[in-house]
Short mmCIF file of C-alpha atoms and ligand atoms in Angstrom, two decimals:
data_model
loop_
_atom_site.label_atom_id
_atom_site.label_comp_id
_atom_site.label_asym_id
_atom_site.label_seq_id
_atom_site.Cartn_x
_atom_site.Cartn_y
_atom_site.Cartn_z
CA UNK A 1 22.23 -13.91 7.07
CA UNK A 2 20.82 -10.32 7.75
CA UNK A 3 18.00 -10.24 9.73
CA UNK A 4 14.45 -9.12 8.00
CA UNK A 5 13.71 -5.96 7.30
CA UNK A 6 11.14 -4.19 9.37
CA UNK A 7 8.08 -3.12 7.35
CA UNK A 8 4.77 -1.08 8.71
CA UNK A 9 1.46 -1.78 6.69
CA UNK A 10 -0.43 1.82 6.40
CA UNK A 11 -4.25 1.02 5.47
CA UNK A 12 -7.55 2.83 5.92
CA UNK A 13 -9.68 0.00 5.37
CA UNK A 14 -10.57 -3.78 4.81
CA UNK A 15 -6.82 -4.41 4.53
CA UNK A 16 -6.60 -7.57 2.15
CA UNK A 17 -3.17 -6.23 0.61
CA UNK A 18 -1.89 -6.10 4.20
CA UNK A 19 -3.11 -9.48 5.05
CA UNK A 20 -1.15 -11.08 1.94
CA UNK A 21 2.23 -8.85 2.94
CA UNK A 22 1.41 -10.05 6.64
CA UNK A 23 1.16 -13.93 5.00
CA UNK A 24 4.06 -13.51 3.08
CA UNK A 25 6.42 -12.01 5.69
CA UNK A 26 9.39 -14.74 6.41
CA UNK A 27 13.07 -13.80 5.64
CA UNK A 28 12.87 -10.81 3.75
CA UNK A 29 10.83 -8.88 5.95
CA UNK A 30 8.24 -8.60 8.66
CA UNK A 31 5.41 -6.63 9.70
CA UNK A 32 6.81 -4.47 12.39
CA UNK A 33 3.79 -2.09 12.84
CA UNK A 34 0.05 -1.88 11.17
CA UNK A 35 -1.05 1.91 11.22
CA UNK A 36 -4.52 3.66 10.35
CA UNK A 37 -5.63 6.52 9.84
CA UNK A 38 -9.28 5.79 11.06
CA UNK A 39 -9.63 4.04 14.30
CA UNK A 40 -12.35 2.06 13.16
CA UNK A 41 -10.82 0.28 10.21
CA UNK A 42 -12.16 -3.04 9.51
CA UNK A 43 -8.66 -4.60 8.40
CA UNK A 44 -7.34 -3.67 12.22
CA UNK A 45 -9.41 -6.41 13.77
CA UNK A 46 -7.38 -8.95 11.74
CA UNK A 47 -4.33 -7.01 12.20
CA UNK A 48 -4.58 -7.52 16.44
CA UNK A 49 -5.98 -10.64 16.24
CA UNK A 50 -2.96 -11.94 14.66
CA UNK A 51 -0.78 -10.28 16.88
CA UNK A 52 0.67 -7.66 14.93
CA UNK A 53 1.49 -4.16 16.72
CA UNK A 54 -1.04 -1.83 15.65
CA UNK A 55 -1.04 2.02 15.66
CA UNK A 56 -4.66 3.75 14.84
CA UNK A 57 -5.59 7.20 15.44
CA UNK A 58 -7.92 9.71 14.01
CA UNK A 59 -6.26 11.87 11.28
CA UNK A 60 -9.33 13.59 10.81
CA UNK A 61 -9.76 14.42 14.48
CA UNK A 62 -6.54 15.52 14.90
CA UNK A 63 -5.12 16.89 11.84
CA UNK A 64 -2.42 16.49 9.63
CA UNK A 65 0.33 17.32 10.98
CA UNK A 66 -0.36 16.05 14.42
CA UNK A 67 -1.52 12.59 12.88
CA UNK A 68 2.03 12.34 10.88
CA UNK A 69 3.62 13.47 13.84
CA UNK A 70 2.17 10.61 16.27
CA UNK A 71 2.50 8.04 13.11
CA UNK A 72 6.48 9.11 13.01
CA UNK A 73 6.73 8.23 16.64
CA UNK A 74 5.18 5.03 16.47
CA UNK A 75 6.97 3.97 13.21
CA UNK A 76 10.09 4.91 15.15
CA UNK A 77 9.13 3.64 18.50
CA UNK A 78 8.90 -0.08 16.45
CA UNK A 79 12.43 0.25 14.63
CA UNK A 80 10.08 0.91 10.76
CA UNK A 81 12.63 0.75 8.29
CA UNK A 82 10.30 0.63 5.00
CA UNK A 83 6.71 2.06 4.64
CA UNK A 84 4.25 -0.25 2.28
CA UNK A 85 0.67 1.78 2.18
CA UNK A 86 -1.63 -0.62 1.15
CA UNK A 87 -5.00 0.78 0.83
CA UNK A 88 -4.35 3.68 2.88
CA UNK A 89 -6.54 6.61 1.32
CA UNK A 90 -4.73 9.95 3.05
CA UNK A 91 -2.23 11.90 1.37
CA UNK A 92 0.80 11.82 2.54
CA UNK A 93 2.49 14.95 3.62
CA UNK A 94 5.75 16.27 1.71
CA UNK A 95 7.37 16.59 5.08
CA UNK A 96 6.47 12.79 5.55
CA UNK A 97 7.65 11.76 1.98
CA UNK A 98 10.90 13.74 2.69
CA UNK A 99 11.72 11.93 6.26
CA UNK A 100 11.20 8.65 4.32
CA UNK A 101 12.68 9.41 0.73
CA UNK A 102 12.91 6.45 -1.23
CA UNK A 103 11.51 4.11 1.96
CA UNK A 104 7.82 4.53 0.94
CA UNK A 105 5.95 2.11 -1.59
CA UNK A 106 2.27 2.04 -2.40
CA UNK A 107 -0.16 -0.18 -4.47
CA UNK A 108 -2.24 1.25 -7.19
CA UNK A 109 -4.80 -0.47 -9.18
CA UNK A 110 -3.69 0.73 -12.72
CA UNK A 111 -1.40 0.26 -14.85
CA UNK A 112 0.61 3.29 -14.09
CA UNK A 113 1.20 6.01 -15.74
CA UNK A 114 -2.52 5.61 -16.94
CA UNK A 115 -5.42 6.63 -14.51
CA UNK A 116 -3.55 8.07 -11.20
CA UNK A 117 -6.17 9.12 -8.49
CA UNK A 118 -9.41 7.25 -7.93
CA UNK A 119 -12.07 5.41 -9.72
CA UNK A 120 -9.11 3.01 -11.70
CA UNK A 121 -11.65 1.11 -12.75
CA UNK A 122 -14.65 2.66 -13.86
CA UNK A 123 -11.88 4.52 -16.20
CA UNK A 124 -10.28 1.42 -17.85
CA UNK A 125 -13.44 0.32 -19.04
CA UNK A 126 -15.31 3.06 -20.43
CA UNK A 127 -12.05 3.94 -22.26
CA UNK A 128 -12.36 0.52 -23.56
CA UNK A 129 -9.33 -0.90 -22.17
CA UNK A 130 -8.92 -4.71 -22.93
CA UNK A 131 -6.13 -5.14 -20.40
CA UNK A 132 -5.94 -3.14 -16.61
CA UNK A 133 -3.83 -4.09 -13.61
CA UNK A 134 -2.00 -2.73 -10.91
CA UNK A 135 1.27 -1.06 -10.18
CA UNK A 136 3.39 -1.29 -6.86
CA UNK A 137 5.82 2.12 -7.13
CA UNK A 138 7.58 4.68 -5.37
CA UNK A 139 6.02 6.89 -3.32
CA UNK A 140 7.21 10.60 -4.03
CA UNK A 141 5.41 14.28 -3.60
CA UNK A 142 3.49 13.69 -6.66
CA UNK A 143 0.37 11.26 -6.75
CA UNK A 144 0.48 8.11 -8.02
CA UNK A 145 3.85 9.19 -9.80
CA UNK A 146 7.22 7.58 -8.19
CA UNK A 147 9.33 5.19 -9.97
CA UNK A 148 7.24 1.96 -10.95
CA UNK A 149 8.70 -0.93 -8.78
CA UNK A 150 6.27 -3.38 -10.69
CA UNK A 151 3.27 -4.44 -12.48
CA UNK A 152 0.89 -6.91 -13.17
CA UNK A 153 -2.13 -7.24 -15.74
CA UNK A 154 -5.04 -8.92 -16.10
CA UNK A 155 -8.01 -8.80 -19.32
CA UNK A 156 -10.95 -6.65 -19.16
CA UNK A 157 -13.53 -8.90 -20.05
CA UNK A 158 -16.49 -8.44 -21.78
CA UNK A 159 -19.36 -7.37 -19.38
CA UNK A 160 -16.91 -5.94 -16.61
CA UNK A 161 -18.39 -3.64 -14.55
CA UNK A 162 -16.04 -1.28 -11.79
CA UNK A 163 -16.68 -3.93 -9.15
CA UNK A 164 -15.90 -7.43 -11.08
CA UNK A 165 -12.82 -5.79 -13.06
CA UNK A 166 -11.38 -4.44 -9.19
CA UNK A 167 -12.24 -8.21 -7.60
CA UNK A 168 -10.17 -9.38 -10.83
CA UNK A 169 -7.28 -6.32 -10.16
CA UNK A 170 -7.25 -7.11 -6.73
CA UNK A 171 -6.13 -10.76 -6.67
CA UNK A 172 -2.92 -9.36 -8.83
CA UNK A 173 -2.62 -6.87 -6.25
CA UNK A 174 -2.05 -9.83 -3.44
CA UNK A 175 -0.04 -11.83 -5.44
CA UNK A 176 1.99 -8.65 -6.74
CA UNK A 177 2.47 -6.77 -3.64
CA UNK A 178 4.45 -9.15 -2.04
CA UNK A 179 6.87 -10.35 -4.33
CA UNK A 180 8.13 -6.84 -5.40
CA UNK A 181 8.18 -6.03 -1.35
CA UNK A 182 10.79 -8.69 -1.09
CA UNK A 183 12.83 -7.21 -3.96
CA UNK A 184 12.75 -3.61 -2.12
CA UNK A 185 13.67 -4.68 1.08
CA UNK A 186 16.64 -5.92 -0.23
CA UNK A 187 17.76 -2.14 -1.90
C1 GRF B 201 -6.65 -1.75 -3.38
O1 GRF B 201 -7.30 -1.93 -4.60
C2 GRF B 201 -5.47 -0.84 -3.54
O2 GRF B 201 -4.82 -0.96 -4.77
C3 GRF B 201 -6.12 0.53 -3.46
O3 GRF B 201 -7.12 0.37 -2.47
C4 GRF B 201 -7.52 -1.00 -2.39
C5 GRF B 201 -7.28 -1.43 -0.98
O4 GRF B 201 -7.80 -2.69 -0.71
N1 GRF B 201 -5.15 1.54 -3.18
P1 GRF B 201 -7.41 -3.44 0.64
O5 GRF B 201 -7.71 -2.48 1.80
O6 GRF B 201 -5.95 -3.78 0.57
O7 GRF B 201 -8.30 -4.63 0.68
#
């Protein structure tokens, strides 16, 4: 049996996607790193308190290109083999994309190709969506646009606002995330 493949969570904030890849790690893979991009993100706490390795620093503070720089190190420093951003609300950098071609995957909560960029939500429904949901794909130099790894819907229901049709989205997300992680490991 091959031994599982070594995964770093990127996030920015409360981190629930990372927790459910972090309780779903096993065979397939396991979280090698958890990175940030802002020191003081809430979904860190959980991240040491489990134990994971963490890496947080300041993009802001210290710029792009210093930030990637010190983010390459550290997903290098802890053997990284696959990137999963998972919340994590900084572009990343062509340079990075190119370093990690086709090793990158990120969550979005839409049903890609509709409504790339932010507000997923508050989009679906005043189009008058019935149905929204979230996308796990590639990540390449253009937003939101790599190859779609996988998706999963849920209704819009009558009376959704932003906030009760993301609660709904985000429950896909955790169950989602994970199982099309395992699949891409194993590319
Ligand atoms: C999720 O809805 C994800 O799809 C989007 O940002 C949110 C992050 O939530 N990119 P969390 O930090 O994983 O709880």
């Amino acid at each position: 049996m091959t031994a599982p493949v070594r995964v770093a969570v990127l996030i920015s904030g409360r981190g629930s996607n990372m927790q459910s890849l972090a309780s779903h790690q096993g065979e397939d893979y396991v979280i090698a790193l958890v990175a940030s991009d802002k020191p003081d993100a809430a979904g860190l706490a959980w991240a040491r308190e489990q134990g994971l390795p963490v890496f947080a620093a300041d993009a802001k503070a210290l710029g792009k290109a210093a930030f990637e720089a010190a983010l390459d190190d550290a997903l290098r420093e802890a053997g990284v083999e696959r990137i999963a951003l998972a919340g994590y609300m900084r572009l990343v950098s062509d340079g990075f994309v190119a370093r990690w071609r086709d090793r990158i995957v990120n969550i979005h909560p839409s049903l890609l190709p509709k409504y790339k960029g932010l507000d997923t939500h508050a989009r679906a429904i005043a189009a008058g969506d019935r149905t929204a949901g979230c996308t796990v794909h590639l990540v390449t130099e253009e937003l939101d646009g790599g190859a779609i790894l996988g998706q999963a819907e849920v209704p819009v229901e009558p009376g959704d606002t932003p906030d009760t049709l993301a609660a709904r989205v985000l429950e896909a997300e955790h169950r989602l995330y994970p199982a099309v992680l395992k699949e891409f490991v194993r590319r």
